[in-house]
């Protein structure tokens, strides 16, 4: 079994991270893919990969909620330095999130497009975060469409038409815990 998207390096898991990993391994999970958030979390993510090199596979990218005026370009420069220096399993978690702050749509779109370009140039998959932004994300993907553009819509929560649109573009759909919510 593979966990395609886990933030086990996050502070919220500090108390029981080792026990959680041991339980997952005992249950048959053999690989954990670790999406990046921003420069504040890179060291912890990479330290977890160092501790479990056969099981932990880090990604590198800038999460859309971390795309902020005044810092996003510096954050992207850090991501690019990592991509140039180390091997990562994917570029992620990237995308557009309009749930918390729609005023950053322009810079989120620029950051998303930049990271897609890096993925295409490196022939790497991407892991997409989309929240209340399917139309905006699909607009970017249609513009960037090429054989090298591929990946996963993580925690997909769209409708059937959006699912088909993602699959038609060559993407896989990740199913997260939200499918257990009543609504």
Short mmCIF file of N, CA and C in Angstrom, two decimals:
data_model
loop_
_atom_site.label_atom_id
_atom_site.label_comp_id
_atom_site.label_asym_id
_atom_site.label_seq_id
_atom_site.Cartn_x
_atom_site.Cartn_y
_atom_site.Cartn_z
N UNK A 1 0.83 -1.16 0.00
CA UNK A 1 0.00 0.00 0.00
C UNK A 1 0.89 1.24 0.00
N UNK A 2 0.40 2.30 -0.64
CA UNK A 2 1.15 3.55 -0.73
C UNK A 2 0.27 4.70 -0.26
N UNK A 3 0.83 5.54 0.59
CA UNK A 3 0.16 6.79 0.97
C UNK A 3 0.72 7.86 0.05
N UNK A 4 -0.10 8.33 -0.89
CA UNK A 4 0.38 9.26 -1.91
C UNK A 4 0.47 10.70 -1.43
N UNK A 5 0.03 10.98 -0.20
CA UNK A 5 0.02 12.38 0.24
C UNK A 5 -0.11 12.45 1.75
N UNK A 6 1.01 12.68 2.42
CA UNK A 6 0.96 12.81 3.87
C UNK A 6 1.94 13.88 4.35
N UNK A 7 1.49 14.66 5.31
CA UNK A 7 2.33 15.69 5.92
C UNK A 7 2.79 15.21 7.29
N UNK A 8 3.31 14.00 7.38
CA UNK A 8 3.75 13.43 8.65
C UNK A 8 4.84 14.25 9.34
N UNK A 9 5.48 15.11 8.63
CA UNK A 9 6.52 15.95 9.21
C UNK A 9 5.95 17.17 9.94
N UNK A 10 4.65 17.42 9.81
CA UNK A 10 4.02 18.59 10.43
C UNK A 10 4.12 18.53 11.95
N UNK A 11 4.17 19.70 12.56
CA UNK A 11 4.30 19.81 14.01
C UNK A 11 3.21 19.04 14.75
N UNK A 12 2.02 18.98 14.18
CA UNK A 12 0.90 18.32 14.87
C UNK A 12 1.16 16.84 15.12
N UNK A 13 2.14 16.26 14.44
CA UNK A 13 2.46 14.84 14.63
C UNK A 13 3.69 14.62 15.51
N UNK A 14 4.23 15.67 16.09
CA UNK A 14 5.45 15.54 16.89
C UNK A 14 5.31 14.54 18.03
N UNK A 15 4.17 14.49 18.67
CA UNK A 15 3.98 13.62 19.85
C UNK A 15 3.95 12.13 19.51
N UNK A 16 3.39 11.79 18.34
CA UNK A 16 3.21 10.36 18.05
C UNK A 16 3.62 9.96 16.62
N UNK A 17 4.51 10.73 16.01
CA UNK A 17 4.92 10.46 14.63
C UNK A 17 5.49 9.05 14.47
N UNK A 18 6.42 8.68 15.33
CA UNK A 18 7.07 7.37 15.21
C UNK A 18 6.05 6.25 15.34
N UNK A 19 5.15 6.37 16.30
CA UNK A 19 4.12 5.34 16.50
C UNK A 19 3.18 5.26 15.29
N UNK A 20 2.82 6.42 14.74
CA UNK A 20 1.96 6.43 13.55
C UNK A 20 2.63 5.73 12.38
N UNK A 21 3.89 6.02 12.18
CA UNK A 21 4.62 5.40 11.08
C UNK A 21 4.73 3.90 11.30
N UNK A 22 5.02 3.48 12.51
CA UNK A 22 5.13 2.05 12.80
C UNK A 22 3.80 1.33 12.57
N UNK A 23 2.69 1.95 12.98
CA UNK A 23 1.37 1.35 12.75
C UNK A 23 1.08 1.24 11.25
N UNK A 24 1.42 2.28 10.51
CA UNK A 24 1.19 2.25 9.06
C UNK A 24 2.04 1.16 8.40
N UNK A 25 3.29 1.06 8.79
CA UNK A 25 4.16 0.02 8.24
C UNK A 25 3.62 -1.36 8.57
N UNK A 26 3.17 -1.55 9.81
CA UNK A 26 2.61 -2.84 10.23
C UNK A 26 1.34 -3.17 9.46
N UNK A 27 0.60 -2.14 9.04
CA UNK A 27 -0.63 -2.36 8.28
C UNK A 27 -0.37 -2.57 6.79
N UNK A 28 0.90 -2.46 6.38
CA UNK A 28 1.23 -2.74 5.00
C UNK A 28 1.53 -1.53 4.13
N UNK A 29 1.57 -0.34 4.71
CA UNK A 29 1.95 0.84 3.94
C UNK A 29 3.47 0.79 3.77
N UNK A 30 3.92 0.79 2.53
CA UNK A 30 5.35 0.64 2.26
C UNK A 30 6.01 1.93 1.80
N UNK A 31 5.22 2.88 1.32
CA UNK A 31 5.76 4.15 0.83
C UNK A 31 4.86 5.29 1.27
N UNK A 32 5.51 6.40 1.61
CA UNK A 32 4.81 7.61 2.01
C UNK A 32 5.36 8.75 1.15
N UNK A 33 4.49 9.43 0.44
CA UNK A 33 4.91 10.58 -0.37
C UNK A 33 4.61 11.86 0.40
N UNK A 34 5.64 12.70 0.56
CA UNK A 34 5.59 13.87 1.41
C UNK A 34 5.56 15.15 0.57
N UNK A 35 4.40 15.79 0.44
CA UNK A 35 4.34 17.05 -0.29
C UNK A 35 4.92 18.19 0.53
N UNK A 36 5.60 19.10 -0.14
CA UNK A 36 6.16 20.27 0.53
C UNK A 36 5.07 21.32 0.74
N UNK A 37 5.31 22.19 1.70
CA UNK A 37 4.41 23.32 1.96
C UNK A 37 5.13 24.62 1.64
N UNK A 38 6.19 24.92 2.38
CA UNK A 38 6.99 26.13 2.17
C UNK A 38 8.31 25.98 2.90
N UNK A 39 9.12 27.01 2.87
CA UNK A 39 10.47 26.92 3.43
C UNK A 39 10.48 26.68 4.94
N UNK A 40 9.39 26.97 5.62
CA UNK A 40 9.32 26.74 7.06
C UNK A 40 9.25 25.24 7.40
N UNK A 41 8.90 24.41 6.43
CA UNK A 41 8.72 22.98 6.70
C UNK A 41 9.71 22.07 5.97
N UNK A 42 10.51 22.62 5.08
CA UNK A 42 11.41 21.78 4.28
C UNK A 42 12.36 20.94 5.12
N UNK A 43 12.98 21.56 6.13
CA UNK A 43 13.97 20.83 6.93
C UNK A 43 13.34 19.63 7.64
N UNK A 44 12.15 19.82 8.21
CA UNK A 44 11.50 18.70 8.91
C UNK A 44 11.10 17.60 7.92
N UNK A 45 10.64 17.99 6.74
CA UNK A 45 10.27 17.00 5.73
C UNK A 45 11.49 16.19 5.31
N UNK A 46 12.59 16.86 5.04
CA UNK A 46 13.80 16.17 4.59
C UNK A 46 14.43 15.35 5.71
N UNK A 47 14.30 15.80 6.95
CA UNK A 47 14.80 15.02 8.09
C UNK A 47 14.03 13.71 8.22
N UNK A 48 12.73 13.75 7.98
CA UNK A 48 11.92 12.53 8.04
C UNK A 48 12.35 11.56 6.94
N UNK A 49 12.65 12.09 5.78
CA UNK A 49 13.13 11.25 4.68
C UNK A 49 14.49 10.64 5.03
N UNK A 50 15.34 11.38 5.71
CA UNK A 50 16.65 10.86 6.13
C UNK A 50 16.48 9.72 7.14
N UNK A 51 15.50 9.85 8.01
CA UNK A 51 15.27 8.83 9.04
C UNK A 51 14.68 7.55 8.45
N UNK A 52 13.86 7.69 7.41
CA UNK A 52 13.20 6.55 6.77
C UNK A 52 13.45 6.61 5.25
N UNK A 53 14.70 6.44 4.81
CA UNK A 53 15.00 6.64 3.39
C UNK A 53 14.34 5.65 2.44
N UNK A 54 13.96 4.49 2.92
CA UNK A 54 13.33 3.49 2.06
C UNK A 54 11.81 3.66 1.98
N UNK A 55 11.25 4.46 2.88
CA UNK A 55 9.80 4.61 2.93
C UNK A 55 9.30 6.01 2.60
N UNK A 56 10.09 7.04 2.87
CA UNK A 56 9.65 8.43 2.71
C UNK A 56 10.19 9.02 1.41
N UNK A 57 9.30 9.59 0.61
CA UNK A 57 9.66 10.16 -0.68
C UNK A 57 9.16 11.60 -0.75
N UNK A 58 10.07 12.56 -0.54
CA UNK A 58 9.64 13.96 -0.51
C UNK A 58 9.37 14.52 -1.90
N UNK A 59 8.48 15.48 -1.92
CA UNK A 59 8.20 16.30 -3.10
C UNK A 59 8.76 17.69 -2.80
N UNK A 60 8.79 18.53 -3.80
CA UNK A 60 9.21 19.92 -3.56
C UNK A 60 8.28 20.84 -4.34
N UNK A 61 7.81 21.87 -3.66
CA UNK A 61 6.93 22.84 -4.28
C UNK A 61 6.48 23.86 -3.26
N UNK A 62 5.70 24.82 -3.71
CA UNK A 62 5.15 25.86 -2.84
C UNK A 62 3.64 25.73 -2.81
N UNK A 63 3.11 25.40 -1.65
CA UNK A 63 1.67 25.24 -1.44
C UNK A 63 0.97 26.57 -1.76
N UNK A 64 -0.19 26.52 -2.41
CA UNK A 64 -0.86 27.77 -2.78
C UNK A 64 -1.21 28.67 -1.59
N UNK A 65 -1.49 28.10 -0.44
CA UNK A 65 -1.80 28.93 0.73
C UNK A 65 -0.56 29.65 1.27
N UNK A 66 0.62 29.22 0.82
CA UNK A 66 1.86 29.88 1.22
C UNK A 66 2.33 30.90 0.18
N UNK A 67 1.55 31.07 -0.88
CA UNK A 67 1.87 32.08 -1.89
C UNK A 67 1.31 33.41 -1.38
N UNK A 68 2.20 34.23 -0.84
CA UNK A 68 1.80 35.49 -0.20
C UNK A 68 2.54 36.67 -0.82
N UNK A 69 1.86 37.82 -0.91
CA UNK A 69 2.54 39.02 -1.42
C UNK A 69 3.81 39.29 -0.60
N UNK A 70 4.86 39.65 -1.30
CA UNK A 70 6.10 40.00 -0.62
C UNK A 70 7.05 38.85 -0.37
N UNK A 71 6.55 37.60 -0.37
CA UNK A 71 7.44 36.46 -0.08
C UNK A 71 7.40 35.36 -1.14
N UNK A 72 6.38 35.34 -1.99
CA UNK A 72 6.20 34.18 -2.86
C UNK A 72 7.35 33.97 -3.84
N UNK A 73 7.93 35.05 -4.35
CA UNK A 73 9.03 34.88 -5.29
C UNK A 73 10.29 34.34 -4.60
N UNK A 74 10.53 34.80 -3.39
CA UNK A 74 11.65 34.27 -2.61
C UNK A 74 11.42 32.79 -2.29
N UNK A 75 10.19 32.45 -1.93
CA UNK A 75 9.85 31.05 -1.66
C UNK A 75 10.08 30.19 -2.90
N UNK A 76 9.68 30.69 -4.07
CA UNK A 76 9.89 29.92 -5.30
C UNK A 76 11.38 29.76 -5.60
N UNK A 77 12.18 30.76 -5.29
CA UNK A 77 13.63 30.64 -5.49
C UNK A 77 14.21 29.53 -4.62
N UNK A 78 13.70 29.41 -3.41
CA UNK A 78 14.14 28.33 -2.51
C UNK A 78 13.75 26.98 -3.09
N UNK A 79 12.53 26.87 -3.58
CA UNK A 79 12.06 25.62 -4.21
C UNK A 79 12.98 25.26 -5.37
N UNK A 80 13.26 26.23 -6.23
CA UNK A 80 14.10 25.97 -7.39
C UNK A 80 15.50 25.51 -6.98
N UNK A 81 16.06 26.11 -5.94
CA UNK A 81 17.37 25.67 -5.45
C UNK A 81 17.34 24.21 -5.02
N UNK A 82 16.30 23.83 -4.30
CA UNK A 82 16.16 22.43 -3.89
C UNK A 82 16.04 21.52 -5.12
N UNK A 83 15.22 21.91 -6.09
CA UNK A 83 15.04 21.09 -7.29
C UNK A 83 16.35 20.92 -8.05
N UNK A 84 17.18 21.95 -8.03
CA UNK A 84 18.47 21.87 -8.72
C UNK A 84 19.49 21.03 -7.96
N UNK A 85 19.31 20.89 -6.64
CA UNK A 85 20.31 20.22 -5.80
C UNK A 85 19.99 18.78 -5.42
N UNK A 86 18.70 18.42 -5.40
CA UNK A 86 18.31 17.11 -4.88
C UNK A 86 17.29 16.45 -5.80
N UNK A 87 17.07 15.18 -5.54
CA UNK A 87 16.07 14.42 -6.30
C UNK A 87 14.78 14.38 -5.49
N UNK A 88 13.68 14.69 -6.14
CA UNK A 88 12.36 14.65 -5.51
C UNK A 88 11.44 13.81 -6.36
N UNK A 89 10.41 13.26 -5.73
CA UNK A 89 9.49 12.36 -6.42
C UNK A 89 8.49 13.10 -7.30
N UNK A 90 8.22 14.37 -7.00
CA UNK A 90 7.25 15.17 -7.75
C UNK A 90 7.41 16.63 -7.36
N UNK A 91 6.75 17.49 -8.10
CA UNK A 91 6.64 18.89 -7.71
C UNK A 91 5.26 19.06 -7.10
N UNK A 92 5.25 19.35 -5.82
CA UNK A 92 3.98 19.46 -5.13
C UNK A 92 4.17 19.80 -3.67
N UNK A 93 3.31 20.29 -3.13
CA UNK A 93 1.90 20.39 -3.49
C UNK A 93 1.68 21.80 -4.03
N UNK A 94 1.21 21.88 -5.25
CA UNK A 94 1.06 23.17 -5.93
C UNK A 94 -0.38 23.31 -6.40
N UNK A 95 -0.77 24.52 -6.76
CA UNK A 95 -2.13 24.71 -7.27
C UNK A 95 -2.68 26.07 -6.95
N UNK A 96 -3.99 26.10 -6.77
CA UNK A 96 -4.71 27.34 -6.45
C UNK A 96 -5.73 27.03 -5.38
N UNK A 97 -5.75 27.85 -4.33
CA UNK A 97 -6.71 27.71 -3.23
C UNK A 97 -7.37 29.07 -3.00
N UNK A 98 -8.67 29.14 -3.29
CA UNK A 98 -9.40 30.40 -3.13
C UNK A 98 -10.29 30.40 -1.90
N UNK A 99 -10.20 29.35 -1.10
CA UNK A 99 -11.07 29.25 0.08
C UNK A 99 -10.77 30.34 1.11
N UNK A 100 -9.51 30.55 1.41
CA UNK A 100 -9.13 31.48 2.47
C UNK A 100 -8.92 32.90 1.97
N UNK A 101 -8.34 33.04 0.76
CA UNK A 101 -7.96 34.38 0.31
C UNK A 101 -7.96 34.44 -1.22
N UNK A 102 -9.07 34.87 -1.79
CA UNK A 102 -9.17 34.97 -3.25
C UNK A 102 -8.38 36.16 -3.79
N UNK A 103 -7.96 37.07 -2.93
CA UNK A 103 -7.22 38.25 -3.40
C UNK A 103 -5.83 37.89 -3.93
N UNK A 104 -5.35 36.70 -3.63
CA UNK A 104 -4.02 36.28 -4.10
C UNK A 104 -4.09 35.42 -5.37
N UNK A 105 -5.25 35.40 -6.03
CA UNK A 105 -5.41 34.55 -7.22
C UNK A 105 -4.31 34.82 -8.25
N UNK A 106 -4.01 36.07 -8.53
CA UNK A 106 -3.03 36.39 -9.56
C UNK A 106 -1.66 35.79 -9.24
N UNK A 107 -1.18 35.98 -8.01
CA UNK A 107 0.15 35.45 -7.69
C UNK A 107 0.12 33.94 -7.50
N UNK A 108 -1.01 33.40 -7.02
CA UNK A 108 -1.12 31.93 -6.95
C UNK A 108 -1.03 31.34 -8.35
N UNK A 109 -1.70 31.97 -9.31
CA UNK A 109 -1.67 31.48 -10.69
C UNK A 109 -0.25 31.55 -11.25
N UNK A 110 0.45 32.64 -11.00
CA UNK A 110 1.83 32.77 -11.48
C UNK A 110 2.73 31.71 -10.85
N UNK A 111 2.58 31.49 -9.55
CA UNK A 111 3.39 30.48 -8.87
C UNK A 111 3.08 29.08 -9.42
N UNK A 112 1.81 28.79 -9.63
CA UNK A 112 1.37 27.51 -10.18
C UNK A 112 1.98 27.30 -11.57
N UNK A 113 1.85 28.30 -12.43
CA UNK A 113 2.39 28.19 -13.79
C UNK A 113 3.91 27.99 -13.78
N UNK A 114 4.60 28.73 -12.94
CA UNK A 114 6.06 28.60 -12.85
C UNK A 114 6.45 27.18 -12.45
N UNK A 115 5.78 26.63 -11.46
CA UNK A 115 6.12 25.29 -10.98
C UNK A 115 5.74 24.22 -12.01
N UNK A 116 4.66 24.45 -12.75
CA UNK A 116 4.32 23.53 -13.84
C UNK A 116 5.44 23.55 -14.89
N UNK A 117 5.92 24.74 -15.23
CA UNK A 117 7.01 24.84 -16.20
C UNK A 117 8.24 24.06 -15.73
N UNK A 118 8.56 24.16 -14.44
CA UNK A 118 9.70 23.41 -13.90
C UNK A 118 9.46 21.91 -14.02
N UNK A 119 8.24 21.48 -13.74
CA UNK A 119 7.91 20.05 -13.82
C UNK A 119 8.03 19.55 -15.26
N UNK A 120 7.53 20.32 -16.19
CA UNK A 120 7.61 19.93 -17.60
C UNK A 120 9.08 19.84 -18.03
N UNK A 121 9.88 20.83 -17.67
CA UNK A 121 11.29 20.85 -18.06
C UNK A 121 12.06 19.68 -17.46
N UNK A 122 11.64 19.22 -16.27
CA UNK A 122 12.32 18.12 -15.59
C UNK A 122 11.62 16.77 -15.81
N UNK A 123 10.52 16.79 -16.56
CA UNK A 123 9.71 15.59 -16.79
C UNK A 123 9.28 14.95 -15.46
N UNK A 124 8.79 15.80 -14.55
CA UNK A 124 8.35 15.34 -13.23
C UNK A 124 6.83 15.48 -13.12
N UNK A 125 6.19 14.57 -12.40
CA UNK A 125 4.76 14.73 -12.14
C UNK A 125 4.52 15.87 -11.16
N UNK A 126 3.28 16.37 -11.16
CA UNK A 126 2.89 17.39 -10.20
C UNK A 126 1.76 16.86 -9.32
N UNK A 127 1.68 17.39 -8.13
CA UNK A 127 0.58 17.07 -7.22
C UNK A 127 -0.17 18.37 -6.98
N UNK A 128 -1.45 18.36 -7.40
CA UNK A 128 -2.25 19.59 -7.43
C UNK A 128 -3.17 19.68 -6.23
N UNK A 129 -3.12 20.85 -5.60
CA UNK A 129 -4.06 21.23 -4.55
C UNK A 129 -5.03 22.21 -5.19
N UNK A 130 -6.32 21.90 -5.14
CA UNK A 130 -7.32 22.81 -5.67
C UNK A 130 -8.47 22.90 -4.68
N UNK A 131 -8.78 24.11 -4.28
CA UNK A 131 -9.90 24.31 -3.36
C UNK A 131 -10.66 25.55 -3.82
N UNK A 132 -11.92 25.30 -4.18
CA UNK A 132 -12.79 26.36 -4.70
C UNK A 132 -12.13 27.06 -5.89
N UNK A 133 -11.46 26.27 -6.74
CA UNK A 133 -10.69 26.87 -7.84
C UNK A 133 -10.55 25.94 -9.05
N UNK A 134 -11.50 25.03 -9.24
CA UNK A 134 -11.38 24.09 -10.35
C UNK A 134 -11.26 24.81 -11.69
N UNK A 135 -12.11 25.80 -11.94
CA UNK A 135 -12.07 26.49 -13.23
C UNK A 135 -10.71 27.14 -13.46
N UNK A 136 -10.19 27.80 -12.44
CA UNK A 136 -8.90 28.48 -12.56
C UNK A 136 -7.76 27.48 -12.79
N UNK A 137 -7.79 26.37 -12.08
CA UNK A 137 -6.75 25.34 -12.24
C UNK A 137 -6.82 24.73 -13.63
N UNK A 138 -8.03 24.38 -14.09
CA UNK A 138 -8.16 23.77 -15.42
C UNK A 138 -7.75 24.74 -16.52
N UNK A 139 -8.02 26.03 -16.33
CA UNK A 139 -7.60 27.02 -17.32
C UNK A 139 -6.08 27.01 -17.48
N UNK A 140 -5.36 26.94 -16.37
CA UNK A 140 -3.89 26.88 -16.42
C UNK A 140 -3.44 25.57 -17.06
N UNK A 141 -4.04 24.46 -16.66
CA UNK A 141 -3.62 23.16 -17.20
C UNK A 141 -3.87 23.07 -18.71
N UNK A 142 -4.96 23.65 -19.18
CA UNK A 142 -5.23 23.65 -20.62
C UNK A 142 -4.16 24.44 -21.37
N UNK A 143 -3.73 25.56 -20.79
CA UNK A 143 -2.68 26.38 -21.43
C UNK A 143 -1.34 25.66 -21.45
N UNK A 144 -1.07 24.87 -20.42
CA UNK A 144 0.23 24.21 -20.27
C UNK A 144 0.23 22.78 -20.83
N UNK A 145 -0.88 22.35 -21.34
CA UNK A 145 -1.06 20.96 -21.78
C UNK A 145 0.07 20.51 -22.72
N UNK A 146 0.69 19.36 -22.37
CA UNK A 146 1.72 18.74 -23.19
C UNK A 146 1.92 17.32 -22.66
N UNK A 147 2.61 16.46 -23.41
CA UNK A 147 2.77 15.07 -22.96
C UNK A 147 3.48 14.92 -21.61
N UNK A 148 4.36 15.85 -21.25
CA UNK A 148 5.08 15.74 -19.99
C UNK A 148 4.25 16.17 -18.78
N UNK A 149 3.14 16.85 -19.01
CA UNK A 149 2.31 17.35 -17.90
C UNK A 149 1.41 16.23 -17.40
N UNK A 150 1.67 15.80 -16.17
CA UNK A 150 0.91 14.70 -15.58
C UNK A 150 1.01 14.80 -14.07
N UNK A 151 0.16 14.03 -13.39
CA UNK A 151 0.24 14.03 -11.94
C UNK A 151 -1.06 13.61 -11.30
N UNK A 152 -1.28 14.14 -10.10
CA UNK A 152 -2.43 13.76 -9.28
C UNK A 152 -3.14 15.01 -8.78
N UNK A 153 -4.46 15.00 -8.86
CA UNK A 153 -5.27 15.97 -8.14
C UNK A 153 -5.46 15.39 -6.75
N UNK A 154 -4.74 15.93 -5.79
CA UNK A 154 -4.79 15.37 -4.44
C UNK A 154 -6.11 15.75 -3.78
N UNK A 155 -6.66 14.84 -3.01
CA UNK A 155 -7.89 15.08 -2.25
C UNK A 155 -8.99 15.63 -3.16
N UNK A 156 -9.19 14.97 -4.29
CA UNK A 156 -10.15 15.45 -5.28
C UNK A 156 -11.55 15.48 -4.69
N UNK A 157 -12.23 16.60 -4.88
CA UNK A 157 -13.59 16.74 -4.34
C UNK A 157 -14.54 17.35 -5.36
N UNK A 158 -14.17 17.28 -6.62
CA UNK A 158 -15.00 17.86 -7.66
C UNK A 158 -16.14 16.96 -8.07
N UNK A 159 -16.88 17.40 -9.07
CA UNK A 159 -18.01 16.62 -9.58
C UNK A 159 -17.54 15.68 -10.69
N UNK A 160 -18.47 14.93 -11.23
CA UNK A 160 -18.15 13.94 -12.27
C UNK A 160 -17.55 14.60 -13.51
N UNK A 161 -18.10 15.72 -13.92
CA UNK A 161 -17.58 16.42 -15.10
C UNK A 161 -16.14 16.89 -14.86
N UNK A 162 -15.86 17.41 -13.68
CA UNK A 162 -14.51 17.85 -13.37
C UNK A 162 -13.55 16.67 -13.28
N UNK A 163 -14.03 15.56 -12.75
CA UNK A 163 -13.20 14.35 -12.69
C UNK A 163 -12.83 13.90 -14.10
N UNK A 164 -13.81 13.89 -14.99
CA UNK A 164 -13.55 13.48 -16.37
C UNK A 164 -12.58 14.44 -17.04
N UNK A 165 -12.74 15.73 -16.77
CA UNK A 165 -11.85 16.73 -17.33
C UNK A 165 -10.41 16.49 -16.87
N UNK A 166 -10.22 16.19 -15.60
CA UNK A 166 -8.88 15.92 -15.07
C UNK A 166 -8.29 14.66 -15.70
N UNK A 167 -9.08 13.61 -15.79
CA UNK A 167 -8.61 12.36 -16.38
C UNK A 167 -8.28 12.56 -17.86
N UNK A 168 -9.10 13.33 -18.56
CA UNK A 168 -8.84 13.61 -19.98
C UNK A 168 -7.53 14.35 -20.19
N UNK A 169 -7.11 15.12 -19.19
CA UNK A 169 -5.83 15.82 -19.26
C UNK A 169 -4.66 14.92 -18.85
N UNK A 170 -4.96 13.66 -18.46
CA UNK A 170 -3.91 12.72 -18.10
C UNK A 170 -3.59 12.67 -16.62
N UNK A 171 -4.47 13.21 -15.79
CA UNK A 171 -4.23 13.23 -14.35
C UNK A 171 -4.97 12.11 -13.65
N UNK A 172 -4.42 11.71 -12.51
CA UNK A 172 -5.09 10.76 -11.63
C UNK A 172 -5.78 11.56 -10.53
N UNK A 173 -6.74 10.90 -9.87
CA UNK A 173 -7.50 11.55 -8.81
C UNK A 173 -7.16 10.92 -7.48
N UNK A 174 -6.74 11.74 -6.54
CA UNK A 174 -6.50 11.28 -5.18
C UNK A 174 -7.76 11.46 -4.37
N UNK A 175 -8.11 10.45 -3.61
CA UNK A 175 -9.31 10.49 -2.78
C UNK A 175 -8.88 10.64 -1.33
N UNK A 176 -9.30 11.71 -0.69
CA UNK A 176 -8.91 11.98 0.68
C UNK A 176 -10.05 11.75 1.65
N UNK A 177 -9.81 12.09 2.89
CA UNK A 177 -10.77 11.88 3.97
C UNK A 177 -12.07 12.63 3.81
N UNK A 178 -12.09 13.67 2.97
CA UNK A 178 -13.33 14.43 2.82
C UNK A 178 -14.47 13.59 2.25
N UNK A 179 -14.15 12.47 1.61
CA UNK A 179 -15.23 11.63 1.09
C UNK A 179 -16.05 11.01 2.21
N UNK A 180 -15.55 11.05 3.43
CA UNK A 180 -16.29 10.51 4.57
C UNK A 180 -17.23 11.54 5.19
N UNK A 181 -17.13 12.81 4.76
CA UNK A 181 -18.00 13.85 5.30
C UNK A 181 -19.41 13.69 4.76
N UNK A 182 -20.41 13.98 5.57
CA UNK A 182 -21.80 13.82 5.15
C UNK A 182 -22.17 14.68 3.95
N UNK A 183 -21.60 15.87 3.84
CA UNK A 183 -21.95 16.75 2.72
C UNK A 183 -21.02 16.54 1.55
#
